[in-house]
mmCIF file of C-alpha atoms and ligand atoms in Angstrom:
data_model
loop_
_atom_site.group_PDB
_atom_site.id
_atom_site.type_symbol
_atom_site.label_atom_id
_atom_site.label_comp_id
_atom_site.label_asym_id
_atom_site.label_seq_id
_atom_site.Cartn_x
_atom_site.Cartn_y
_atom_site.Cartn_z
ATOM 1 C CA MET A 23 85.932 105.289 102.391
ATOM 2 C CA PHE A 24 87.495 102.025 102.930
ATOM 3 C CA ASN A 25 90.709 100.494 100.716
ATOM 4 C CA TRP A 26 89.470 97.358 99.236
ATOM 5 C CA PHE A 27 93.293 97.562 97.848
ATOM 6 C CA LYS A 28 95.072 98.372 101.256
ATOM 7 C CA LYS A 29 96.723 94.231 101.671
ATOM 8 C CA ASP A 30 97.069 93.730 98.249
ATOM 9 C CA LYS A 31 99.198 97.008 97.865
ATOM 10 C CA ASN A 32 102.548 95.148 97.406
ATOM 11 C CA LYS A 33 100.767 91.690 95.875
ATOM 12 C CA ASN A 34 102.422 91.432 92.428
ATOM 13 C CA GLU A 35 103.056 87.711 92.207
ATOM 14 C CA GLU A 36 100.914 84.916 89.690
ATOM 15 C CA TYR A 37 97.266 84.608 91.323
ATOM 16 C CA ASN A 38 96.837 80.898 90.754
ATOM 17 C CA HIS A 39 93.021 80.429 90.833
ATOM 18 C CA THR A 40 92.463 79.776 87.632
ATOM 19 C CA LEU A 41 88.782 79.354 86.194
ATOM 20 C CA GLU A 42 88.215 76.207 84.971
ATOM 21 C CA SER A 43 85.093 75.150 82.700
ATOM 22 C CA GLN A 44 84.180 71.821 83.510
ATOM 23 C CA ASN A 45 82.992 71.230 79.299
ATOM 24 C CA THR A 46 85.646 72.695 77.162
ATOM 25 C CA ASP A 47 84.808 71.365 73.909
ATOM 26 C CA GLY A 48 82.737 73.662 71.417
ATOM 27 C CA ASP A 49 83.368 77.305 70.715
ATOM 28 C CA PHE A 50 81.725 80.756 71.798
ATOM 29 C CA GLU A 51 79.373 81.506 69.001
ATOM 30 C CA ALA A 52 77.967 85.297 69.931
ATOM 31 C CA GLU A 53 74.448 84.444 67.870
ATOM 32 C CA ASP A 54 73.716 81.441 70.123
ATOM 33 C CA GLU A 55 70.460 82.596 71.479
ATOM 34 C CA ILE A 56 69.598 82.476 74.968
ATOM 35 C CA GLU A 57 67.437 80.387 76.328
ATOM 36 C CA SER A 58 64.225 81.637 77.890
ATOM 37 C CA LEU A 59 64.250 80.322 80.855
ATOM 38 C CA GLU A 60 62.188 81.330 83.872
ATOM 39 C CA ALA A 61 63.586 83.405 86.921
ATOM 40 C CA VAL A 62 63.283 82.009 89.836
ATOM 41 C CA ASP A 63 62.211 85.114 91.703
ATOM 42 C CA GLU A 64 61.715 88.432 90.779
ATOM 43 C CA ALA A 65 63.410 90.723 92.273
ATOM 44 C CA ALA A 66 61.252 94.042 93.834
ATOM 45 C CA ASP A 67 61.694 96.994 91.190
ATOM 46 C CA PRO A 68 65.419 97.120 91.332
ATOM 47 C CA ILE A 69 65.253 100.610 90.567
ATOM 48 C CA ALA A 70 63.712 101.735 93.249
ATOM 49 C CA SER A 71 66.324 100.526 95.473
ATOM 50 C CA VAL A 72 68.905 103.140 94.107
ATOM 51 C CA GLU A 73 68.253 105.944 95.772
ATOM 52 C CA GLU A 74 70.585 108.842 96.109
ATOM 53 C CA ASN A 75 71.422 107.944 99.725
ATOM 54 C CA ASP A 76 72.592 104.945 98.776
ATOM 55 C CA ILE A 77 76.066 106.009 97.838
ATOM 56 C CA ASP A 78 75.663 108.921 101.009
ATOM 57 C CA ILE A 79 78.905 107.820 102.884
ATOM 58 C CA ASP A 80 78.541 108.248 106.380
ATOM 59 C CA SER A 81 81.599 108.939 108.957
ATOM 60 C CA GLY A 82 80.147 106.545 111.135
ATOM 61 C CA GLY A 83 82.599 103.976 111.852
ATOM 62 C CA LEU A 84 82.865 100.472 110.021
ATOM 63 C CA LEU A 85 82.928 98.628 113.310
ATOM 64 C CA GLU A 86 79.380 100.661 113.893
ATOM 65 C CA ARG A 87 77.972 99.744 111.126
ATOM 66 C CA LEU A 88 79.166 95.668 110.854
ATOM 67 C CA LYS A 89 77.612 96.010 114.946
ATOM 68 C CA LYS A 90 74.226 97.454 113.889
ATOM 69 C CA GLY A 91 73.838 95.031 110.351
ATOM 70 C CA LEU A 92 74.157 91.868 112.373
ATOM 71 C CA SER A 93 71.997 93.067 115.724
ATOM 72 C CA LYS A 94 68.757 90.529 114.563
ATOM 73 C CA THR A 95 71.866 87.731 114.551
ATOM 74 C CA ARG A 96 73.278 89.117 117.571
ATOM 75 C CA LYS A 97 69.682 89.554 119.742
ATOM 76 C CA ASP A 98 68.806 85.858 119.094
ATOM 77 C CA MET A 99 72.191 83.491 118.751
ATOM 78 C CA SER A 100 74.559 85.737 121.617
ATOM 79 C CA ASN A 101 71.030 86.420 124.376
ATOM 80 C CA LYS A 102 69.935 82.703 123.374
ATOM 81 C CA ILE A 103 73.734 81.855 124.946
ATOM 82 C CA GLU A 104 73.893 83.724 127.394
ATOM 83 C CA ASP A 105 70.320 82.756 128.856
ATOM 84 C CA ILE A 106 71.513 79.160 128.868
ATOM 85 C CA ILE A 107 74.916 79.749 130.667
ATOM 86 C CA SER A 108 73.078 81.584 133.569
ATOM 87 C CA GLY A 109 70.925 78.908 134.355
ATOM 88 C CA TYR A 110 73.690 76.742 134.926
ATOM 89 C CA LYS A 111 75.678 76.297 137.906
ATOM 90 C CA GLY A 112 78.537 73.970 136.702
ATOM 91 C CA VAL A 113 79.091 72.759 133.710
ATOM 92 C CA ASP A 114 77.808 69.746 132.197
ATOM 93 C CA ASP A 115 76.798 67.303 129.042
ATOM 94 C CA GLU A 116 72.640 69.142 129.649
ATOM 95 C CA LEU A 117 74.661 72.925 129.069
ATOM 96 C CA PHE A 118 76.901 71.759 125.911
ATOM 97 C CA ASN A 119 73.696 70.048 123.970
ATOM 98 C CA ASP A 120 71.615 73.420 125.019
ATOM 99 C CA LEU A 121 74.014 75.041 123.482
ATOM 100 C CA GLU A 122 74.423 72.986 120.536
ATOM 101 C CA ASP A 123 70.391 73.528 120.237
ATOM 102 C CA VAL A 124 71.128 77.741 119.767
ATOM 103 C CA LEU A 125 73.546 77.054 117.369
ATOM 104 C CA VAL A 126 71.580 74.471 115.111
ATOM 105 C CA SER A 127 68.321 77.155 115.128
ATOM 106 C CA ALA A 128 71.002 79.866 114.045
ATOM 107 C CA ASP A 129 71.416 78.630 110.646
ATOM 108 C CA VAL A 130 75.067 77.481 112.324
ATOM 109 C CA GLY A 131 74.174 74.137 110.081
ATOM 110 C CA VAL A 132 74.169 70.395 112.203
ATOM 111 C CA ASN A 133 77.891 69.757 111.077
ATOM 112 C CA PRO A 134 79.518 72.552 111.964
ATOM 113 C CA THR A 135 77.800 72.835 114.851
ATOM 114 C CA MET A 136 78.460 69.277 116.289
ATOM 115 C CA MET A 137 82.821 69.907 115.294
ATOM 116 C CA ILE A 138 82.341 73.040 117.274
ATOM 117 C CA ILE A 139 80.994 71.333 120.272
ATOM 118 C CA ASP A 140 82.967 68.627 120.160
ATOM 119 C CA ARG A 141 85.964 70.945 119.942
ATOM 120 C CA LEU A 142 84.526 73.397 122.676
ATOM 121 C CA ARG A 143 84.262 70.082 124.913
ATOM 122 C CA GLU A 144 87.490 69.016 124.960
ATOM 123 C CA ARG A 145 88.572 72.441 125.549
ATOM 124 C CA VAL A 146 86.422 72.705 128.689
ATOM 125 C CA ARG A 147 88.026 69.201 129.439
ATOM 126 C CA GLU A 148 91.999 70.179 128.987
ATOM 127 C CA GLU A 149 91.468 73.720 131.073
ATOM 128 C CA ARG A 150 89.154 72.742 133.401
ATOM 129 C CA VAL A 151 86.459 75.027 133.525
ATOM 130 C CA SER A 152 83.943 74.555 135.902
ATOM 131 C CA ASP A 153 82.428 78.570 135.587
ATOM 132 C CA PRO A 154 79.679 78.439 133.112
ATOM 133 C CA LYS A 155 80.009 82.106 132.093
ATOM 134 C CA GLU A 156 83.928 81.518 131.024
ATOM 135 C CA VAL A 157 81.848 79.149 128.049
ATOM 136 C CA LYS A 158 80.635 82.075 125.692
ATOM 137 C CA GLY A 159 84.576 82.591 125.304
ATOM 138 C CA LEU A 160 85.553 79.297 124.487
ATOM 139 C CA LEU A 161 82.477 78.790 122.646
ATOM 140 C CA LYS A 162 83.749 82.062 120.438
ATOM 141 C CA ASP A 163 86.910 81.309 120.665
ATOM 142 C CA GLU A 164 86.017 77.934 118.630
ATOM 143 C CA ILE A 165 83.873 78.747 116.060
ATOM 144 C CA LYS A 166 86.775 81.223 114.882
ATOM 145 C CA LYS A 167 89.168 78.547 115.452
ATOM 146 C CA LEU A 168 87.302 76.878 112.906
ATOM 147 C CA MET A 169 86.243 79.540 110.444
ATOM 148 C CA LEU A 170 89.654 80.235 109.884
ATOM 149 C CA GLU A 171 90.988 76.701 109.386
ATOM 150 C CA SER A 172 88.944 76.518 106.875
ATOM 151 C CA VAL A 173 90.107 78.459 104.252
ATOM 152 C CA PRO A 174 93.254 80.143 103.475
ATOM 153 C CA ASN A 175 92.181 83.920 103.383
ATOM 154 C CA ASN A 176 89.139 86.069 102.933
ATOM 155 C CA GLU A 177 90.792 89.329 100.679
ATOM 156 C CA LEU A 178 88.971 89.967 97.322
ATOM 157 C CA ASP A 179 92.027 89.200 95.389
ATOM 158 C CA LEU A 180 91.750 91.588 92.647
ATOM 159 C CA MET A 181 95.667 91.784 92.203
ATOM 160 C CA PRO A 182 98.026 92.264 89.640
ATOM 161 C CA HIS A 183 95.591 94.722 87.812
ATOM 162 C CA PRO A 184 94.250 93.882 85.055
ATOM 163 C CA SER A 185 91.266 91.460 86.564
ATOM 164 C CA VAL A 186 87.738 90.454 86.002
ATOM 165 C CA LEU A 187 85.519 90.070 88.858
ATOM 166 C CA LEU A 188 82.738 87.845 87.786
ATOM 167 C CA VAL A 189 79.575 87.552 90.186
ATOM 168 C CA VAL A 190 76.847 85.151 90.063
ATOM 169 C CA GLY A 191 74.069 83.806 92.223
ATOM 170 C CA VAL A 192 70.366 83.719 91.486
ATOM 171 C CA ASN A 193 67.875 86.877 91.409
ATOM 172 C CA GLY A 194 67.342 88.999 94.020
ATOM 173 C CA VAL A 195 70.291 88.161 96.445
ATOM 174 C CA GLY A 196 72.038 90.802 95.734
ATOM 175 C CA LYS A 197 74.213 90.382 92.660
ATOM 176 C CA THR A 198 73.640 94.505 90.884
ATOM 177 C CA THR A 199 73.386 96.331 94.278
ATOM 178 C CA THR A 200 76.926 94.771 95.254
ATOM 179 C CA ILE A 201 78.432 94.547 91.805
ATOM 180 C CA GLY A 202 77.220 99.151 92.372
ATOM 181 C CA LYS A 203 78.464 99.528 95.546
ATOM 182 C CA LEU A 204 82.045 97.438 94.300
ATOM 183 C CA ALA A 205 81.962 100.066 91.826
ATOM 184 C CA TYR A 206 81.590 102.607 94.036
ATOM 185 C CA GLY A 207 84.300 101.952 96.083
ATOM 186 C CA PHE A 208 86.975 100.611 93.660
ATOM 187 C CA LYS A 209 86.597 104.032 92.075
ATOM 188 C CA GLU A 210 87.127 105.814 95.483
ATOM 189 C CA ASN A 211 89.952 103.805 95.551
ATOM 190 C CA GLY A 212 91.079 105.517 92.681
ATOM 191 C CA LYS A 213 90.691 102.226 89.672
ATOM 192 C CA LYS A 214 89.580 103.179 86.433
ATOM 193 C CA VAL A 215 86.261 100.303 86.794
ATOM 194 C CA LEU A 216 83.965 98.858 84.138
ATOM 195 C CA ILE A 217 80.345 96.878 84.013
ATOM 196 C CA ALA A 218 79.667 94.888 81.955
ATOM 197 C CA ALA A 219 75.507 94.322 82.104
ATOM 198 C CA GLY A 220 75.627 90.334 81.938
ATOM 199 C CA ASP A 221 72.514 90.124 83.393
ATOM 200 C CA THR A 222 70.386 90.489 79.586
ATOM 201 C CA PHE A 223 67.343 88.770 80.992
ATOM 202 C CA ARG A 224 65.296 91.824 82.044
ATOM 203 C CA ALA A 225 65.822 95.181 80.518
ATOM 204 C CA ALA A 226 65.035 96.596 83.956
ATOM 205 C CA ALA A 227 68.607 94.838 85.419
ATOM 206 C CA ILE A 228 70.697 96.761 82.931
ATOM 207 C CA GLU A 229 68.890 100.285 83.492
ATOM 208 C CA GLN A 230 69.630 99.427 87.167
ATOM 209 C CA LEU A 231 73.166 98.725 86.164
ATOM 210 C CA GLU A 232 73.524 101.670 84.278
ATOM 211 C CA GLU A 233 72.216 103.983 87.108
ATOM 212 C CA TRP A 234 74.660 102.474 89.866
ATOM 213 C CA SER A 235 77.609 102.720 86.674
ATOM 214 C CA ASN A 236 76.989 106.576 86.356
ATOM 215 C CA ARG A 237 76.787 107.245 90.280
ATOM 216 C CA ALA A 238 79.673 105.167 90.711
ATOM 217 C CA GLY A 239 81.437 106.920 87.474
ATOM 218 C CA ALA A 240 82.125 103.454 85.908
ATOM 219 C CA GLU A 241 82.005 103.000 82.187
ATOM 220 C CA ILE A 242 79.286 100.395 81.634
ATOM 221 C CA ILE A 243 79.100 98.035 78.620
ATOM 222 C CA SER A 244 75.409 96.595 78.207
ATOM 223 C CA HIS A 245 73.497 95.078 74.992
ATOM 224 C CA THR A 246 69.828 94.959 74.676
ATOM 225 C CA GLU A 247 67.259 92.717 76.824
ATOM 226 C CA GLY A 248 67.493 89.085 75.198
ATOM 227 C CA SER A 249 70.911 89.279 74.027
ATOM 228 C CA ASP A 250 73.632 86.597 75.084
ATOM 229 C CA PRO A 251 75.216 86.986 78.165
ATOM 230 C CA ALA A 252 78.859 85.782 76.746
ATOM 231 C CA ALA A 253 78.598 88.207 73.813
ATOM 232 C CA VAL A 254 78.299 90.982 76.424
ATOM 233 C CA ILE A 255 81.804 90.136 78.505
ATOM 234 C CA PHE A 256 82.744 89.239 75.334
ATOM 235 C CA ASP A 257 82.511 93.263 75.206
ATOM 236 C CA GLY A 258 82.845 94.188 77.998
ATOM 237 C CA ILE A 259 86.728 92.073 77.267
ATOM 238 C CA GLN A 260 87.486 93.765 74.257
ATOM 239 C CA ALA A 261 86.272 97.200 76.026
ATOM 240 C CA ALA A 262 88.589 96.361 79.379
ATOM 241 C CA LYS A 263 91.180 95.639 77.533
ATOM 242 C CA ALA A 264 91.399 99.355 75.167
ATOM 243 C CA ARG A 265 90.424 101.462 77.813
ATOM 244 C CA LYS A 266 93.068 99.529 79.968
ATOM 245 C CA ALA A 267 90.512 99.262 83.031
ATOM 246 C CA ASP A 268 91.666 97.749 85.861
ATOM 247 C CA ILE A 269 89.098 95.539 86.838
ATOM 248 C CA LEU A 270 86.088 94.025 84.598
ATOM 249 C CA ILE A 271 83.200 93.488 86.623
ATOM 250 C CA CYS A 272 80.463 91.501 85.320
ATOM 251 C CA ASP A 273 76.752 90.414 85.777
ATOM 252 C CA THR A 274 75.635 87.759 85.666
ATOM 253 C CA ALA A 275 71.597 86.249 84.734
ATOM 254 C CA GLY A 276 70.618 84.239 87.761
ATOM 255 C CA ARG A 277 68.395 81.726 86.024
ATOM 256 C CA LEU A 278 68.907 78.730 88.366
ATOM 257 C CA HIS A 279 66.085 76.689 86.770
ATOM 258 C CA ASN A 280 67.665 74.218 86.405
ATOM 259 C CA LYS A 281 71.164 72.314 86.966
ATOM 260 C CA SER A 282 72.560 71.820 83.282
ATOM 261 C CA ASN A 283 70.994 75.552 81.644
ATOM 262 C CA LEU A 284 73.206 77.365 84.718
ATOM 263 C CA MET A 285 76.163 75.063 84.173
ATOM 264 C CA ASN A 286 76.057 76.030 80.257
ATOM 265 C CA GLU A 287 75.746 79.055 80.973
ATOM 266 C CA LEU A 288 78.428 80.028 83.189
ATOM 267 C CA ASN A 289 81.058 77.883 81.225
ATOM 268 C CA LYS A 290 80.424 79.782 78.443
ATOM 269 C CA ILE A 291 81.087 82.851 80.210
ATOM 270 C CA PHE A 292 84.203 81.585 81.538
ATOM 271 C CA ARG A 293 85.397 79.811 78.396
ATOM 272 C CA ILE A 294 84.971 83.470 77.355
ATOM 273 C CA VAL A 295 87.134 84.929 79.786
ATOM 274 C CA GLU A 296 88.998 82.535 79.718
ATOM 275 C CA ARG A 297 90.024 82.620 76.183
ATOM 276 C CA GLU A 298 89.822 86.512 75.858
ATOM 277 C CA TYR A 299 90.825 87.252 79.172
ATOM 278 C CA GLY A 300 93.669 84.981 80.053
ATOM 279 C CA GLU A 301 96.154 87.384 81.392
ATOM 280 C CA ALA A 302 93.803 88.782 83.655
ATOM 281 C CA THR A 303 93.747 87.515 87.432
ATOM 282 C CA LYS A 304 90.316 86.398 88.507
ATOM 283 C CA GLU A 305 86.937 86.254 91.236
ATOM 284 C CA VAL A 306 83.833 83.908 90.642
ATOM 285 C CA LEU A 307 81.827 85.449 93.386
ATOM 286 C CA LEU A 308 78.856 83.917 94.560
ATOM 287 C CA VAL A 309 76.011 85.954 95.883
ATOM 288 C CA LEU A 310 74.009 84.517 98.705
ATOM 289 C CA ASP A 311 70.868 86.382 100.962
ATOM 290 C CA ALA A 312 71.467 85.775 104.348
ATOM 291 C CA THR A 313 67.579 85.852 105.593
ATOM 292 C CA THR A 314 66.882 82.974 102.966
ATOM 293 C CA GLY A 315 69.184 80.467 105.483
ATOM 294 C CA GLN A 316 69.836 76.850 104.189
ATOM 295 C CA ASN A 317 68.184 78.378 101.212
ATOM 296 C CA ALA A 318 71.596 79.895 100.538
ATOM 297 C CA ILE A 319 73.282 77.346 101.771
ATOM 298 C CA ASN A 320 71.723 74.810 99.044
ATOM 299 C CA GLN A 321 72.506 77.398 96.180
ATOM 300 C CA ALA A 322 76.105 77.814 96.829
ATOM 301 C CA LYS A 323 76.429 73.881 96.968
ATOM 302 C CA VAL A 324 74.580 74.043 93.681
ATOM 303 C CA PHE A 325 77.302 76.361 92.389
ATOM 304 C CA LYS A 326 80.350 75.451 93.968
ATOM 305 C CA GLU A 327 79.040 72.301 91.835
ATOM 306 C CA VAL A 328 79.138 74.293 88.735
ATOM 307 C CA ALA A 329 81.050 76.826 89.210
ATOM 308 C CA ASN A 330 85.036 77.396 90.283
ATOM 309 C CA ILE A 331 83.571 79.818 92.977
ATOM 310 C CA THR A 332 86.327 81.626 94.771
ATOM 311 C CA GLY A 333 84.568 83.595 97.141
ATOM 312 C CA VAL A 334 80.581 84.640 98.687
ATOM 313 C CA ALA A 335 79.498 88.021 99.303
ATOM 314 C CA LEU A 336 76.641 87.114 101.489
ATOM 315 C CA THR A 337 74.182 90.477 101.607
ATOM 316 C CA LYS A 338 71.157 91.705 103.731
ATOM 317 C CA LEU A 339 72.698 90.498 107.062
ATOM 318 C CA ASP A 340 71.025 93.328 108.570
ATOM 319 C CA GLY A 341 67.342 92.185 107.643
ATOM 320 C CA THR A 342 68.220 88.508 109.293
ATOM 321 C CA ALA A 343 68.611 86.905 112.282
ATOM 322 C CA LYS A 344 69.921 83.840 110.186
ATOM 323 C CA GLY A 345 74.066 85.292 110.060
ATOM 324 C CA GLY A 346 74.873 82.180 111.524
ATOM 325 C CA VAL A 347 75.264 80.635 107.687
ATOM 326 C CA ALA A 348 78.795 82.762 107.559
ATOM 327 C CA ILE A 349 79.912 79.689 110.379
ATOM 328 C CA ALA A 350 78.431 76.893 107.907
ATOM 329 C CA LEU A 351 79.180 78.356 104.716
ATOM 330 C CA GLN A 352 83.021 78.728 105.630
ATOM 331 C CA THR A 353 83.171 75.859 107.521
ATOM 332 C CA GLU A 354 81.205 73.308 106.141
ATOM 333 C CA LEU A 355 82.205 74.558 102.622
ATOM 334 C CA LYS A 356 84.842 75.616 102.872
ATOM 335 C CA LEU A 357 83.799 78.878 100.771
ATOM 336 C CA PRO A 358 85.793 81.950 101.646
ATOM 337 C CA ILE A 359 83.154 84.762 102.766
ATOM 338 C CA LYS A 360 84.862 88.093 101.335
ATOM 339 C CA ILE A 361 81.962 91.011 101.288
ATOM 340 C CA ILE A 362 79.392 91.281 103.657
ATOM 341 C CA GLY A 363 76.138 93.169 103.510
ATOM 342 C CA VAL A 364 74.818 94.161 106.412
ATOM 343 C CA GLY A 365 72.811 98.002 105.373
ATOM 344 C CA GLU A 366 71.562 99.723 102.122
ATOM 345 C CA LYS A 367 74.578 102.119 101.979
ATOM 346 C CA VAL A 368 77.549 101.789 100.745
ATOM 347 C CA GLU A 369 79.238 101.691 103.714
ATOM 348 C CA ASP A 370 77.583 98.932 104.614
ATOM 349 C CA LEU A 371 78.894 97.004 101.647
ATOM 350 C CA GLN A 372 82.418 96.032 103.642
ATOM 351 C CA PRO A 373 85.619 93.362 103.403
ATOM 352 C CA PHE A 374 84.334 90.638 105.916
ATOM 353 C CA ASP A 375 86.983 90.223 108.990
ATOM 354 C CA THR A 376 86.318 86.478 110.627
ATOM 355 C CA ASP A 377 87.382 88.173 113.856
ATOM 356 C CA SER A 378 85.118 91.284 114.188
ATOM 357 C CA PHE A 379 82.616 89.153 112.390
ATOM 358 C CA ILE A 380 82.287 87.356 115.367
ATOM 359 C CA ASP A 381 83.040 89.879 117.861
ATOM 360 C CA ALA A 382 80.109 91.203 116.356
ATOM 361 C CA ILE A 383 77.425 88.689 116.849
ATOM 362 C CA PHE A 384 78.820 87.286 120.485
ATOM 363 C CA GLU A 385 79.497 90.968 122.227
HETATM 364 N N1 GDP B 16 68.698 95.327 103.063
HETATM 365 C C1 GDP B 16 69.592 94.971 102.848
HETATM 366 N N2 GDP B 16 68.985 94.879 101.260
HETATM 367 C C2 GDP B 16 69.906 94.658 100.059
HETATM 368 C C3 GDP B 16 71.182 94.427 100.520
HETATM 369 N N3 GDP B 16 72.082 93.517 99.355
HETATM 370 C C4 GDP B 16 71.125 94.304 98.249
HETATM 371 N N4 GDP B 16 69.451 94.585 98.840
HETATM 372 C C5 GDP B 16 68.617 94.698 98.387
HETATM 373 O O1 GDP B 16 67.962 93.555 97.913
HETATM 374 C C6 GDP B 16 67.702 93.543 96.484
HETATM 375 C C7 GDP B 16 67.299 92.548 94.862
HETATM 376 O O2 GDP B 16 69.021 93.198 94.931
HETATM 377 P P1 GDP B 16 69.462 93.169 93.842
HETATM 378 O O3 GDP B 16 71.140 93.557 93.809
HETATM 379 O O4 GDP B 16 68.452 93.701 92.145
HETATM 380 O O5 GDP B 16 69.520 91.484 93.432
HETATM 381 P P2 GDP B 16 70.488 90.663 91.830
HETATM 382 O O6 GDP B 16 68.888 90.659 91.393
HETATM 383 O O7 GDP B 16 70.406 89.192 92.559
HETATM 384 O O8 GDP B 16 70.418 91.878 91.062
HETATM 385 C C8 GDP B 16 67.342 95.329 96.571
HETATM 386 O O9 GDP B 16 66.214 95.463 97.071
HETATM 387 C C9 GDP B 16 68.172 95.651 96.977
HETATM 388 O O10 GDP B 16 68.323 96.803 97.377
HETATM 389 C C10 GDP B 16 71.709 94.554 101.704
HETATM 390 O O11 GDP B 16 73.122 94.397 102.439
HETATM 391 N N5 GDP B 16 71.498 94.722 103.040
HETATM 392 MG MG1 MG B 17 70.499 91.810 89.418
#
C-alpha cells in the first residue's frame, strides 16, 4: 500500500485553507429537520459493491494499474491522435483543426482545447517543427504544462493532524466507496481514522459505510436513517476529539435537488466544522464520476459555487474514454485533482499526479 502522507512528512506549518461558509448567521440546531428531497440518482445496491476482493492488496505496480485503468481513454485519445498525424506529411492548419476535434470529443472541453492548441501552434512555430510525428509529444507537453500551471499542487492536504476530510458530490459518483478505500489506506499508513456517516438519507448508505469501516478497521459514528446530517458530523467531531483521531472523514448526502437546498445543507455542516473543530486541517473533496463527462463538469461548477472545494476525486476512469474531463477540471475550473479511481480495488484509488496521468493517456 502506498503512503498517502509521503510528501507530508515534514510538514508542520499552518494549513491556510479555511472553510468559508457563504452564510454564517443562525446557529445550528441538532433538532433541525431534514427536508425530504428526492435523490437525483439512486446508486445501484451499495452493499453489493463492498466485496472481499475490493480490499485485496494487489502486488501490481501503481503505474501498471493506472495505465490499465486509463486504457479506454488512451485508446480513444492517443490512437486517434496517431491516426490523424500519420495522415499528414507536413504541419499545417488542418492538422491543428483535426487535433482540436479529437480533444473536444475526448471531453477536454472547448476552452481548454483552444488554449492547448494555440500553445501548440506557437510551440511548433518557435521550434520550426515540420515533422508531424513530433507534434504528439509537443501536444502532450503543452497539456501537462497547462495543467500544472493551473493549480498549486495536487496533494491531499491532511497535515498537520487532527484533520477533517469532508466528502461531497451527487449520489452514485463514488463518495462512500472512496471514503472506504481512503480509510483503509490511511489505516495502513498508521493513522487513527474515524468516519462520520453524514449521508443519512438512505439506510443502505449507512450500512455500506459501516461495512467499509469494519474492513478498514476504522471507527464510525452513525445515526439512524433520516436524522440530521449536521448532527452526525457534530457527534463525529466530538468523538474524533475524545478519541484523538488523526483524521475524521465525513460522508455527506448527495442530493443536488436544487442549488439553495444543497447550499443550506453543506453550509450547515461547514459551520459545525468551523465552530467545533477550528483547529483541524480541512479538505473538502468533491467526488465526480468520470463516466458522466460534461455532466461532471457541470456538477463541479455548481459545487464550486456553494462550497469551498479544495480538491477533486475523479472516479470510474476505468469505465470510460472520457478521461479528458480531468484536463478540463484542472485547467478551466482550476480544481486540483487529488485522487483518481481507476478500478474497484483499494489500490485503484490513487493519488493524482499530472505527469503520470498524461503519460498514461499518451503512451
Ligand atoms: N469501476 C469503478 N467503479 C467505482 C469506482 N468508484 C466507485 N465505483 C462504484 O460506483 C458505485 C457507486 O459508489 P458509491 O460509493 O456508493 O457512491 P455514492 O452514492 O457517491 O456514495 C459503486 O458500485 C462503486 O463500486 C471506480 O473508481 N471504478
Ligand atoms: Mg454514499
